[in-house]
């Protein structure tokens, strides 16, 4: 694998498990490139096509996402990585992750792929699949509980 300029550790709103953080170590090996830790706070839709404030993430939900990102960033910083953090809001987490990875010039995206049933994938989407579909950046999925 060619050396990467930066790696993105991404989440569609779920906390980063230790296995997912270790996925960054699998990709980098001994190198310690810069890592962007990104989490997407979900916007749940619109009311009759008009953005509705009640469907956007609340301040508490955004604070929870910031804490999720901060915990993962601390774990990576302890291992010697230079870390940047970002929380974004989007209706489509897969699209948001792909766009931020391309904007940031990431060479690899590391994302959790928790086991989900068919209904969960239908209702909440499948962010790893969406990211893979929307970008040519290599995707490293980590199966985590």
mmCIF file of N, CA and C in Angstrom:
data_model
loop_
_atom_site.group_PDB
_atom_site.id
_atom_site.type_symbol
_atom_site.label_atom_id
_atom_site.label_comp_id
_atom_site.label_asym_id
_atom_site.label_seq_id
_atom_site.Cartn_x
_atom_site.Cartn_y
_atom_site.Cartn_z
ATOM 1 N N UNK A 1 0.849 -1.173 0.000
ATOM 2 C CA UNK A 1 0.000 0.000 0.000
ATOM 3 C C UNK A 1 0.896 1.239 0.000
ATOM 4 N N UNK A 2 0.534 2.220 -0.822
ATOM 5 C CA UNK A 2 1.309 3.464 -0.890
ATOM 6 C C UNK A 2 1.130 4.266 0.386
ATOM 7 N N UNK A 3 2.141 5.032 0.776
ATOM 8 C CA UNK A 3 2.013 5.851 1.978
ATOM 9 C C UNK A 3 0.867 6.856 1.821
ATOM 10 N N UNK A 4 0.156 7.081 2.872
ATOM 11 C CA UNK A 4 -0.962 8.014 2.828
ATOM 12 C C UNK A 4 -0.583 9.317 3.487
ATOM 13 N N UNK A 5 -1.134 10.407 2.947
ATOM 14 C CA UNK A 5 -0.870 11.716 3.529
ATOM 15 C C UNK A 5 -1.649 11.886 4.818
ATOM 16 N N UNK A 6 -2.849 11.347 4.832
ATOM 17 C CA UNK A 6 -3.700 11.482 6.006
ATOM 18 C C UNK A 6 -4.711 10.336 6.009
ATOM 19 N N UNK A 7 -5.165 10.001 7.195
ATOM 20 C CA UNK A 7 -6.164 8.943 7.355
ATOM 21 C C UNK A 7 -7.375 9.548 8.029
ATOM 22 N N UNK A 8 -8.545 9.106 7.624
ATOM 23 C CA UNK A 8 -9.775 9.539 8.281
ATOM 24 C C UNK A 8 -10.327 8.375 9.090
ATOM 25 N N UNK A 9 -10.638 8.634 10.336
ATOM 26 C CA UNK A 9 -11.355 7.693 11.191
ATOM 27 C C UNK A 9 -12.767 8.241 11.290
ATOM 28 N N UNK A 10 -13.734 7.530 10.729
ATOM 29 C CA UNK A 10 -15.084 8.078 10.579
ATOM 30 C C UNK A 10 -16.136 7.237 11.295
ATOM 31 N N UNK A 11 -17.197 7.934 11.716
ATOM 32 C CA UNK A 11 -18.334 7.293 12.368
ATOM 33 C C UNK A 11 -19.613 7.973 11.901
ATOM 34 N N UNK A 12 -20.656 7.188 11.774
ATOM 35 C CA UNK A 12 -21.971 7.722 11.418
ATOM 36 C C UNK A 12 -22.753 8.062 12.678
ATOM 37 N N UNK A 13 -22.052 8.418 13.738
ATOM 38 C CA UNK A 13 -22.701 8.841 14.972
ATOM 39 C C UNK A 13 -22.499 7.890 16.136
ATOM 40 N N UNK A 14 -22.019 6.697 15.892
ATOM 41 C CA UNK A 14 -21.801 5.722 16.964
ATOM 42 C C UNK A 14 -20.428 5.942 17.605
ATOM 43 N N UNK A 15 -20.281 5.595 18.882
ATOM 44 C CA UNK A 15 -18.962 5.729 19.524
ATOM 45 C C UNK A 15 -17.928 4.824 18.851
ATOM 46 N N UNK A 16 -16.684 5.256 18.878
ATOM 47 C CA UNK A 16 -15.587 4.475 18.309
ATOM 48 C C UNK A 16 -15.174 3.412 19.314
ATOM 49 N N UNK A 17 -15.282 2.156 18.941
ATOM 50 C CA UNK A 17 -14.830 1.086 19.829
ATOM 51 C C UNK A 17 -13.306 0.987 19.732
ATOM 52 N N UNK A 18 -12.662 0.362 20.715
ATOM 53 C CA UNK A 18 -11.199 0.200 20.645
ATOM 54 C C UNK A 18 -10.759 -0.540 19.378
ATOM 55 N N UNK A 19 -11.588 -1.466 18.881
ATOM 56 C CA UNK A 19 -11.240 -2.208 17.658
ATOM 57 C C UNK A 19 -11.147 -1.275 16.454
ATOM 58 N N UNK A 20 -12.030 -0.293 16.411
ATOM 59 C CA UNK A 20 -12.026 0.649 15.288
ATOM 60 C C UNK A 20 -10.797 1.551 15.364
ATOM 61 N N UNK A 21 -10.458 2.008 16.551
ATOM 62 C CA UNK A 21 -9.260 2.833 16.715
ATOM 63 C C UNK A 21 -8.026 2.012 16.353
ATOM 64 N N UNK A 22 -8.010 0.747 16.716
ATOM 65 C CA UNK A 22 -6.899 -0.128 16.346
ATOM 66 C C UNK A 22 -6.835 -0.353 14.839
ATOM 67 N N UNK A 23 -7.965 -0.168 14.138
ATOM 68 C CA UNK A 23 -7.980 -0.268 12.677
ATOM 69 C C UNK A 23 -7.056 0.748 12.027
ATOM 70 N N UNK A 24 -6.903 1.904 12.658
ATOM 71 C CA UNK A 24 -5.963 2.909 12.154
ATOM 72 C C UNK A 24 -4.547 2.365 12.251
ATOM 73 N N UNK A 25 -4.232 1.672 13.346
ATOM 74 C CA UNK A 25 -2.895 1.088 13.505
ATOM 75 C C UNK A 25 -2.634 0.008 12.462
ATOM 76 N N UNK A 26 -3.673 -0.757 12.100
ATOM 77 C CA UNK A 26 -3.520 -1.785 11.069
ATOM 78 C C UNK A 26 -3.148 -1.156 9.725
ATOM 79 N N UNK A 27 -3.759 -0.030 9.428
ATOM 80 C CA UNK A 27 -3.526 0.629 8.148
ATOM 81 C C UNK A 27 -2.162 1.303 8.105
ATOM 82 N N UNK A 28 -1.751 1.930 9.201
ATOM 83 C CA UNK A 28 -0.518 2.722 9.190
ATOM 84 C C UNK A 28 0.739 1.929 9.494
ATOM 85 N N UNK A 29 0.608 0.875 10.284
ATOM 86 C CA UNK A 29 1.800 0.141 10.686
ATOM 87 C C UNK A 29 2.640 0.974 11.625
ATOM 88 N N UNK A 30 3.914 1.192 11.275
ATOM 89 C CA UNK A 30 4.827 1.955 12.123
ATOM 90 C C UNK A 30 4.754 3.460 11.876
ATOM 91 N N UNK A 31 4.212 3.855 10.711
ATOM 92 C CA UNK A 31 4.127 5.283 10.398
ATOM 93 C C UNK A 31 3.092 5.952 11.298
ATOM 94 N N UNK A 32 3.192 7.244 11.462
ATOM 95 C CA UNK A 32 2.244 8.004 12.263
ATOM 96 C C UNK A 32 1.792 9.251 11.484
ATOM 97 N N UNK A 33 0.991 9.044 10.424
ATOM 98 C CA UNK A 33 0.500 10.195 9.665
ATOM 99 C C UNK A 33 -0.585 10.938 10.444
ATOM 100 N N UNK A 34 -0.964 12.095 9.922
ATOM 101 C CA UNK A 34 -2.040 12.870 10.540
ATOM 102 C C UNK A 34 -3.362 12.128 10.351
ATOM 103 N N UNK A 35 -4.221 12.202 11.362
ATOM 104 C CA UNK A 35 -5.520 11.518 11.328
ATOM 105 C C UNK A 35 -6.612 12.551 11.555
ATOM 106 N N UNK A 36 -7.656 12.458 10.734
ATOM 107 C CA UNK A 36 -8.858 13.276 10.927
ATOM 108 C C UNK A 36 -9.921 12.368 11.517
ATOM 109 N N UNK A 37 -10.387 12.690 12.714
ATOM 110 C CA UNK A 37 -11.451 11.926 13.364
ATOM 111 C C UNK A 37 -12.749 12.682 13.105
ATOM 112 N N UNK A 38 -13.687 12.037 12.400
ATOM 113 C CA UNK A 38 -14.927 12.679 11.982
ATOM 114 C C UNK A 38 -16.119 11.875 12.457
ATOM 115 N N UNK A 39 -17.114 12.567 12.987
ATOM 116 C CA UNK A 39 -18.365 11.927 13.368
ATOM 117 C C UNK A 39 -19.505 12.748 12.775
ATOM 118 N N UNK A 40 -20.547 12.053 12.331
ATOM 119 C CA UNK A 40 -21.676 12.706 11.685
ATOM 120 C C UNK A 40 -22.882 12.651 12.616
ATOM 121 N N UNK A 41 -23.400 13.831 12.960
ATOM 122 C CA UNK A 41 -24.643 13.937 13.725
ATOM 123 C C UNK A 41 -25.780 13.942 12.702
ATOM 124 N N UNK A 42 -26.698 13.041 12.867
ATOM 125 C CA UNK A 42 -27.745 12.819 11.861
ATOM 126 C C UNK A 42 -28.826 13.883 11.906
ATOM 127 N N UNK A 43 -29.158 14.424 10.720
ATOM 128 C CA UNK A 43 -30.345 15.255 10.534
ATOM 129 C C UNK A 43 -31.404 14.295 10.000
ATOM 130 N N UNK A 44 -32.545 14.225 10.629
ATOM 131 C CA UNK A 44 -33.490 13.158 10.330
ATOM 132 C C UNK A 44 -34.431 13.413 9.160
ATOM 133 N N UNK A 45 -34.451 14.562 8.568
ATOM 134 C CA UNK A 45 -35.284 14.752 7.390
ATOM 135 C C UNK A 45 -35.812 16.157 7.312
ATOM 136 N N UNK A 46 -36.879 16.311 6.569
ATOM 137 C CA UNK A 46 -37.508 17.615 6.410
ATOM 138 C C UNK A 46 -38.996 17.477 6.653
ATOM 139 N N UNK A 47 -39.633 18.572 6.937
ATOM 140 C CA UNK A 47 -41.080 18.601 7.091
ATOM 141 C C UNK A 47 -41.650 19.253 5.837
ATOM 142 N N UNK A 48 -42.251 18.467 4.969
ATOM 143 C CA UNK A 48 -42.823 18.954 3.714
ATOM 144 C C UNK A 48 -41.790 19.679 2.847
ATOM 145 N N UNK A 49 -40.566 19.203 2.847
ATOM 146 C CA UNK A 49 -39.516 19.782 2.025
ATOM 147 C C UNK A 49 -38.858 21.014 2.602
ATOM 148 N N UNK A 50 -39.310 21.463 3.759
ATOM 149 C CA UNK A 50 -38.748 22.646 4.397
ATOM 150 C C UNK A 50 -37.924 22.188 5.591
ATOM 151 N N UNK A 51 -36.672 22.656 5.694
ATOM 152 C CA UNK A 51 -35.883 22.264 6.873
ATOM 153 C C UNK A 51 -36.607 22.659 8.158
ATOM 154 N N UNK A 52 -36.716 21.730 9.055
ATOM 155 C CA UNK A 52 -37.434 21.953 10.305
ATOM 156 C C UNK A 52 -36.440 21.889 11.461
ATOM 157 N N UNK A 53 -36.427 22.903 12.333
ATOM 158 C CA UNK A 53 -35.431 22.920 13.419
ATOM 159 C C UNK A 53 -35.517 21.722 14.354
ATOM 160 N N UNK A 54 -36.679 21.119 14.509
ATOM 161 C CA UNK A 54 -36.824 19.981 15.405
ATOM 162 C C UNK A 54 -36.176 18.714 14.886
ATOM 163 N N UNK A 55 -35.816 18.683 13.608
ATOM 164 C CA UNK A 55 -35.197 17.501 13.022
ATOM 165 C C UNK A 55 -33.672 17.579 13.019
ATOM 166 N N UNK A 56 -33.124 18.742 13.320
ATOM 167 C CA UNK A 56 -31.679 18.907 13.409
ATOM 168 C C UNK A 56 -31.178 18.380 14.748
ATOM 169 N N UNK A 57 -29.894 18.019 14.819
ATOM 170 C CA UNK A 57 -29.357 17.559 16.109
ATOM 171 C C UNK A 57 -29.416 18.676 17.143
ATOM 172 N N UNK A 58 -29.774 18.300 18.358
ATOM 173 C CA UNK A 58 -29.837 19.274 19.452
ATOM 174 C C UNK A 58 -28.421 19.581 19.940
ATOM 175 N N UNK A 59 -28.307 20.583 20.787
ATOM 176 C CA UNK A 59 -27.007 20.930 21.364
ATOM 177 C C UNK A 59 -26.442 19.747 22.146
ATOM 178 N N UNK A 60 -27.304 19.037 22.870
ATOM 179 C CA UNK A 60 -26.847 17.869 23.625
ATOM 180 C C UNK A 60 -26.336 16.761 22.719
ATOM 181 N N UNK A 61 -27.017 16.538 21.589
ATOM 182 C CA UNK A 61 -26.565 15.515 20.646
ATOM 183 C C UNK A 61 -25.227 15.906 20.025
ATOM 184 N N UNK A 62 -25.064 17.177 19.699
ATOM 185 C CA UNK A 62 -23.784 17.625 19.155
ATOM 186 C C UNK A 62 -22.666 17.520 20.194
ATOM 187 N N UNK A 63 -22.977 17.845 21.450
ATOM 188 C CA UNK A 63 -21.974 17.691 22.513
ATOM 189 C C UNK A 63 -21.581 16.231 22.689
ATOM 190 N N UNK A 64 -22.557 15.324 22.585
ATOM 191 C CA UNK A 64 -22.259 13.887 22.686
ATOM 192 C C UNK A 64 -21.343 13.457 21.537
ATOM 193 N N UNK A 65 -21.582 13.962 20.338
ATOM 194 C CA UNK A 65 -20.714 13.634 19.205
ATOM 195 C C UNK A 65 -19.310 14.194 19.407
ATOM 196 N N UNK A 66 -19.224 15.403 19.947
ATOM 197 C CA UNK A 66 -17.904 15.988 20.224
ATOM 198 C C UNK A 66 -17.139 15.144 21.234
ATOM 199 N N UNK A 67 -17.836 14.613 22.229
ATOM 200 C CA UNK A 67 -17.185 13.757 23.230
ATOM 201 C C UNK A 67 -16.707 12.448 22.590
ATOM 202 N N UNK A 68 -17.521 11.876 21.709
ATOM 203 C CA UNK A 68 -17.135 10.647 21.000
ATOM 204 C C UNK A 68 -15.844 10.882 20.221
ATOM 205 N N UNK A 69 -15.778 11.995 19.514
ATOM 206 C CA UNK A 69 -14.602 12.332 18.718
ATOM 207 C C UNK A 69 -13.401 12.601 19.622
ATOM 208 N N UNK A 70 -13.616 13.289 20.730
ATOM 209 C CA UNK A 70 -12.517 13.611 21.646
ATOM 210 C C UNK A 70 -11.904 12.353 22.258
ATOM 211 N N UNK A 71 -12.731 11.381 22.623
ATOM 212 C CA UNK A 71 -12.227 10.134 23.204
ATOM 213 C C UNK A 71 -11.352 9.393 22.192
ATOM 214 N N UNK A 72 -11.824 9.291 20.946
ATOM 215 C CA UNK A 72 -11.032 8.612 19.913
ATOM 216 C C UNK A 72 -9.742 9.376 19.635
ATOM 217 N N UNK A 73 -9.820 10.708 19.621
ATOM 218 C CA UNK A 73 -8.632 11.517 19.369
ATOM 219 C C UNK A 73 -7.593 11.325 20.476
ATOM 220 N N UNK A 74 -8.051 11.259 21.727
ATOM 221 C CA UNK A 74 -7.118 11.015 22.836
ATOM 222 C C UNK A 74 -6.427 9.661 22.680
ATOM 223 N N UNK A 75 -7.182 8.642 22.317
ATOM 224 C CA UNK A 75 -6.586 7.307 22.136
ATOM 225 C C UNK A 75 -5.510 7.338 21.059
ATOM 226 N N UNK A 76 -5.791 8.049 19.956
ATOM 227 C CA UNK A 76 -4.815 8.116 18.869
ATOM 228 C C UNK A 76 -3.618 8.979 19.248
ATOM 229 N N UNK A 77 -3.863 10.081 19.942
ATOM 230 C CA UNK A 77 -2.763 10.962 20.358
ATOM 231 C C UNK A 77 -1.815 10.241 21.314
ATOM 232 N N UNK A 78 -2.358 9.385 22.163
ATOM 233 C CA UNK A 78 -1.524 8.601 23.082
ATOM 234 C C UNK A 78 -0.598 7.658 22.326
ATOM 235 N N UNK A 79 -1.005 7.284 21.113
ATOM 236 C CA UNK A 79 -0.190 6.380 20.300
ATOM 237 C C UNK A 79 0.727 7.132 19.345
ATOM 238 N N UNK A 80 0.768 8.460 19.451
ATOM 239 C CA UNK A 80 1.720 9.238 18.677
ATOM 240 C C UNK A 80 1.191 9.852 17.390
ATOM 241 N N UNK A 81 -0.096 9.827 17.157
ATOM 242 C CA UNK A 81 -0.659 10.417 15.950
ATOM 243 C C UNK A 81 -0.943 11.899 16.154
ATOM 244 N N UNK A 82 -0.805 12.668 15.086
ATOM 245 C CA UNK A 82 -1.268 14.052 15.068
ATOM 246 C C UNK A 82 -2.742 13.979 14.677
ATOM 247 N N UNK A 83 -3.620 14.546 15.498
ATOM 248 C CA UNK A 83 -5.056 14.336 15.315
ATOM 249 C C UNK A 83 -5.791 15.661 15.128
ATOM 250 N N UNK A 84 -6.686 15.677 14.155
ATOM 251 C CA UNK A 84 -7.657 16.763 13.988
ATOM 252 C C UNK A 84 -9.028 16.172 14.229
ATOM 253 N N UNK A 85 -9.948 16.982 14.737
ATOM 254 C CA UNK A 85 -11.290 16.486 15.056
ATOM 255 C C UNK A 85 -12.327 17.317 14.318
ATOM 256 N N UNK A 86 -13.453 16.656 13.977
ATOM 257 C CA UNK A 86 -14.531 17.357 13.292
ATOM 258 C C UNK A 86 -15.846 16.640 13.555
ATOM 259 N N UNK A 87 -16.895 17.424 13.843
ATOM 260 C CA UNK A 87 -18.269 16.903 13.943
ATOM 261 C C UNK A 87 -19.078 17.671 12.921
ATOM 262 N N UNK A 88 -19.786 16.947 12.063
ATOM 263 C CA UNK A 88 -20.625 17.572 11.045
ATOM 264 C C UNK A 88 -22.048 17.044 11.173
ATOM 265 N N UNK A 89 -22.994 17.798 10.633
ATOM 266 C CA UNK A 89 -24.395 17.373 10.595
ATOM 267 C C UNK A 89 -24.766 17.090 9.148
ATOM 268 N N UNK A 90 -25.520 16.007 8.931
ATOM 269 C CA UNK A 90 -25.915 15.660 7.574
ATOM 270 C C UNK A 90 -27.105 14.712 7.592
ATOM 271 N N UNK A 91 -27.889 14.745 6.529
ATOM 272 C CA UNK A 91 -28.979 13.779 6.359
ATOM 273 C C UNK A 91 -28.442 12.432 5.889
ATOM 274 N N UNK A 92 -27.309 12.463 5.188
ATOM 275 C CA UNK A 92 -26.711 11.256 4.622
ATOM 276 C C UNK A 92 -25.275 11.115 5.139
ATOM 277 N N UNK A 93 -25.073 10.334 6.207
ATOM 278 C CA UNK A 93 -23.723 10.210 6.786
ATOM 279 C C UNK A 93 -22.676 9.695 5.798
ATOM 280 N N UNK A 94 -23.038 8.748 4.953
ATOM 281 C CA UNK A 94 -22.075 8.214 3.985
ATOM 282 C C UNK A 94 -21.577 9.272 3.027
ATOM 283 N N UNK A 95 -22.483 10.102 2.548
ATOM 284 C CA UNK A 95 -22.107 11.171 1.633
ATOM 285 C C UNK A 95 -21.215 12.202 2.351
ATOM 286 N N UNK A 96 -21.571 12.546 3.587
ATOM 287 C CA UNK A 96 -20.781 13.525 4.343
ATOM 288 C C UNK A 96 -19.365 13.012 4.584
ATOM 289 N N UNK A 97 -19.229 11.746 4.946
ATOM 290 C CA UNK A 97 -17.905 11.163 5.186
ATOM 291 C C UNK A 97 -17.083 11.189 3.899
ATOM 292 N N UNK A 98 -17.681 10.786 2.780
ATOM 293 C CA UNK A 98 -16.965 10.767 1.500
ATOM 294 C C UNK A 98 -16.517 12.174 1.101
ATOM 295 N N UNK A 99 -17.392 13.159 1.259
ATOM 296 C CA UNK A 99 -17.034 14.531 0.889
ATOM 297 C C UNK A 99 -15.898 15.076 1.752
ATOM 298 N N UNK A 100 -15.970 14.841 3.062
ATOM 299 C CA UNK A 100 -14.922 15.345 3.952
ATOM 300 C C UNK A 100 -13.601 14.646 3.694
ATOM 301 N N UNK A 101 -13.640 13.371 3.355
ATOM 302 C CA UNK A 101 -12.399 12.651 3.051
ATOM 303 C C UNK A 101 -11.744 13.222 1.801
ATOM 304 N N UNK A 102 -12.546 13.517 0.789
ATOM 305 C CA UNK A 102 -11.984 14.083 -0.434
ATOM 306 C C UNK A 102 -11.467 15.501 -0.206
ATOM 307 N N UNK A 103 -12.214 16.308 0.529
ATOM 308 C CA UNK A 103 -11.777 17.686 0.828
ATOM 309 C C UNK A 103 -10.472 17.703 1.611
ATOM 310 N N UNK A 104 -10.326 16.760 2.517
ATOM 311 C CA UNK A 104 -9.160 16.738 3.398
ATOM 312 C C UNK A 104 -7.955 16.064 2.765
ATOM 313 N N UNK A 105 -8.135 15.469 1.606
ATOM 314 C CA UNK A 105 -7.027 14.794 0.944
ATOM 315 C C UNK A 105 -6.618 13.503 1.608
ATOM 316 N N UNK A 106 -7.566 12.819 2.218
ATOM 317 C CA UNK A 106 -7.267 11.565 2.919
ATOM 318 C C UNK A 106 -6.878 10.478 1.929
ATOM 319 N N UNK A 107 -5.966 9.637 2.351
ATOM 320 C CA UNK A 107 -5.539 8.518 1.531
ATOM 321 C C UNK A 107 -6.303 7.250 1.843
ATOM 322 N N UNK A 108 -6.826 7.124 3.064
ATOM 323 C CA UNK A 108 -7.569 5.945 3.508
ATOM 324 C C UNK A 108 -8.650 6.393 4.481
ATOM 325 N N UNK A 109 -9.799 5.723 4.414
ATOM 326 C CA UNK A 109 -10.875 5.960 5.379
ATOM 327 C C UNK A 109 -11.032 4.687 6.207
ATOM 328 N N UNK A 110 -10.993 4.831 7.533
ATOM 329 C CA UNK A 110 -11.240 3.714 8.449
ATOM 330 C C UNK A 110 -12.612 3.962 9.066
ATOM 331 N N UNK A 111 -13.506 2.981 8.934
ATOM 332 C CA UNK A 111 -14.881 3.145 9.421
ATOM 333 C C UNK A 111 -15.359 1.833 10.032
ATOM 334 N N UNK A 112 -16.194 1.949 11.061
ATOM 335 C CA UNK A 112 -16.764 0.761 11.699
ATOM 336 C C UNK A 112 -17.896 0.212 10.842
ATOM 337 N N UNK A 113 -18.014 -1.088 10.817
ATOM 338 C CA UNK A 113 -19.110 -1.759 10.122
ATOM 339 C C UNK A 113 -19.761 -2.726 11.102
ATOM 340 N N UNK A 114 -20.602 -2.192 12.002
ATOM 341 C CA UNK A 114 -21.233 -3.076 12.984
ATOM 342 C C UNK A 114 -22.227 -4.007 12.316
ATOM 343 N N UNK A 115 -22.407 -5.199 12.871
ATOM 344 C CA UNK A 115 -23.397 -6.110 12.287
ATOM 345 C C UNK A 115 -24.792 -5.524 12.468
ATOM 346 N N UNK A 116 -25.528 -5.447 11.366
ATOM 347 C CA UNK A 116 -26.886 -4.914 11.384
ATOM 348 C C UNK A 116 -27.780 -5.846 10.596
ATOM 349 N N UNK A 117 -29.030 -5.878 11.000
ATOM 350 C CA UNK A 117 -30.007 -6.654 10.260
ATOM 351 C C UNK A 117 -30.500 -5.895 9.041
ATOM 352 N N UNK A 118 -31.291 -6.558 8.238
ATOM 353 C CA UNK A 118 -31.813 -5.969 7.014
ATOM 354 C C UNK A 118 -32.646 -4.720 7.295
ATOM 355 N N UNK A 119 -33.494 -4.770 8.318
ATOM 356 C CA UNK A 119 -34.355 -3.632 8.626
ATOM 357 C C UNK A 119 -33.559 -2.435 9.111
ATOM 358 N N UNK A 120 -32.552 -2.690 9.895
ATOM 359 C CA UNK A 120 -31.711 -1.598 10.372
ATOM 360 C C UNK A 120 -30.988 -0.923 9.209
ATOM 361 N N UNK A 121 -30.498 -1.721 8.271
ATOM 362 C CA UNK A 121 -29.844 -1.149 7.089
ATOM 363 C C UNK A 121 -30.831 -0.345 6.250
ATOM 364 N N UNK A 122 -32.049 -0.827 6.169
ATOM 365 C CA UNK A 122 -33.070 -0.131 5.391
ATOM 366 C C UNK A 122 -33.445 1.199 6.047
ATOM 367 N N UNK A 123 -33.641 1.194 7.361
ATOM 368 C CA UNK A 123 -34.093 2.396 8.052
ATOM 369 C C UNK A 123 -32.984 3.407 8.306
ATOM 370 N N UNK A 124 -31.812 2.934 8.685
ATOM 371 C CA UNK A 124 -30.721 3.845 9.061
ATOM 372 C C UNK A 124 -29.645 3.983 7.994
ATOM 373 N N UNK A 125 -29.721 3.182 6.960
ATOM 374 C CA UNK A 125 -28.716 3.241 5.912
ATOM 375 C C UNK A 125 -27.516 2.355 6.220
ATOM 376 N N UNK A 126 -26.596 2.335 5.293
ATOM 377 C CA UNK A 126 -25.385 1.532 5.406
ATOM 378 C C UNK A 126 -24.188 2.425 5.057
ATOM 379 N N UNK A 127 -23.708 3.221 6.039
ATOM 380 C CA UNK A 127 -22.651 4.188 5.741
ATOM 381 C C UNK A 127 -21.396 3.620 5.074
ATOM 382 N N UNK A 128 -20.853 2.458 5.499
ATOM 383 C CA UNK A 128 -19.662 1.967 4.797
ATOM 384 C C UNK A 128 -19.912 1.731 3.302
ATOM 385 N N UNK A 129 -21.068 1.197 2.987
ATOM 386 C CA UNK A 129 -21.404 0.953 1.575
ATOM 387 C C UNK A 129 -21.567 2.269 0.817
ATOM 388 N N UNK A 130 -22.197 3.250 1.451
ATOM 389 C CA UNK A 130 -22.387 4.560 0.823
ATOM 390 C C UNK A 130 -21.052 5.256 0.588
ATOM 391 N N UNK A 131 -20.151 5.184 1.559
ATOM 392 C CA UNK A 131 -18.837 5.805 1.399
ATOM 393 C C UNK A 131 -18.105 5.142 0.244
ATOM 394 N N UNK A 132 -18.133 3.825 0.191
ATOM 395 C CA UNK A 132 -17.461 3.079 -0.872
ATOM 396 C C UNK A 132 -18.032 3.447 -2.241
ATOM 397 N N UNK A 133 -19.332 3.653 -2.302
ATOM 398 C CA UNK A 133 -20.004 3.978 -3.559
ATOM 399 C C UNK A 133 -19.681 5.400 -4.023
ATOM 400 N N UNK A 134 -19.461 6.307 -3.095
ATOM 401 C CA UNK A 134 -19.322 7.726 -3.431
ATOM 402 C C UNK A 134 -17.897 8.223 -3.620
ATOM 403 N N UNK A 135 -16.905 7.439 -3.267
ATOM 404 C CA UNK A 135 -15.528 7.904 -3.399
ATOM 405 C C UNK A 135 -14.616 6.770 -3.839
ATOM 406 N N UNK A 136 -13.494 7.155 -4.415
ATOM 407 C CA UNK A 136 -12.500 6.167 -4.836
ATOM 408 C C UNK A 136 -11.405 5.993 -3.790
ATOM 409 N N UNK A 137 -11.516 6.692 -2.697
ATOM 410 C CA UNK A 137 -10.540 6.565 -1.615
ATOM 411 C C UNK A 137 -10.665 5.175 -1.003
ATOM 412 N N UNK A 138 -9.562 4.468 -0.786
ATOM 413 C CA UNK A 138 -9.643 3.129 -0.195
ATOM 414 C C UNK A 138 -10.344 3.172 1.169
ATOM 415 N N UNK A 139 -11.180 2.180 1.390
ATOM 416 C CA UNK A 139 -11.977 2.098 2.603
ATOM 417 C C UNK A 139 -11.553 0.870 3.391
ATOM 418 N N UNK A 140 -11.220 1.070 4.654
ATOM 419 C CA UNK A 140 -10.863 -0.034 5.553
ATOM 420 C C UNK A 140 -11.988 -0.168 6.579
ATOM 421 N N UNK A 141 -12.808 -1.196 6.434
ATOM 422 C CA UNK A 141 -13.913 -1.387 7.377
ATOM 423 C C UNK A 141 -13.474 -2.312 8.495
ATOM 424 N N UNK A 142 -13.924 -1.996 9.697
ATOM 425 C CA UNK A 142 -13.592 -2.786 10.875
ATOM 426 C C UNK A 142 -14.897 -3.307 11.444
ATOM 427 N N UNK A 143 -15.059 -4.622 11.491
ATOM 428 C CA UNK A 143 -16.244 -5.203 12.096
ATOM 429 C C UNK A 143 -16.109 -5.112 13.594
ATOM 430 N N UNK A 144 -16.995 -4.348 14.186
ATOM 431 C CA UNK A 144 -16.922 -4.105 15.626
ATOM 432 C C UNK A 144 -18.301 -4.305 16.251
ATOM 433 N N UNK A 145 -18.330 -4.679 17.510
ATOM 434 C CA UNK A 145 -19.626 -4.869 18.170
ATOM 435 C C UNK A 145 -20.380 -3.560 18.337
#
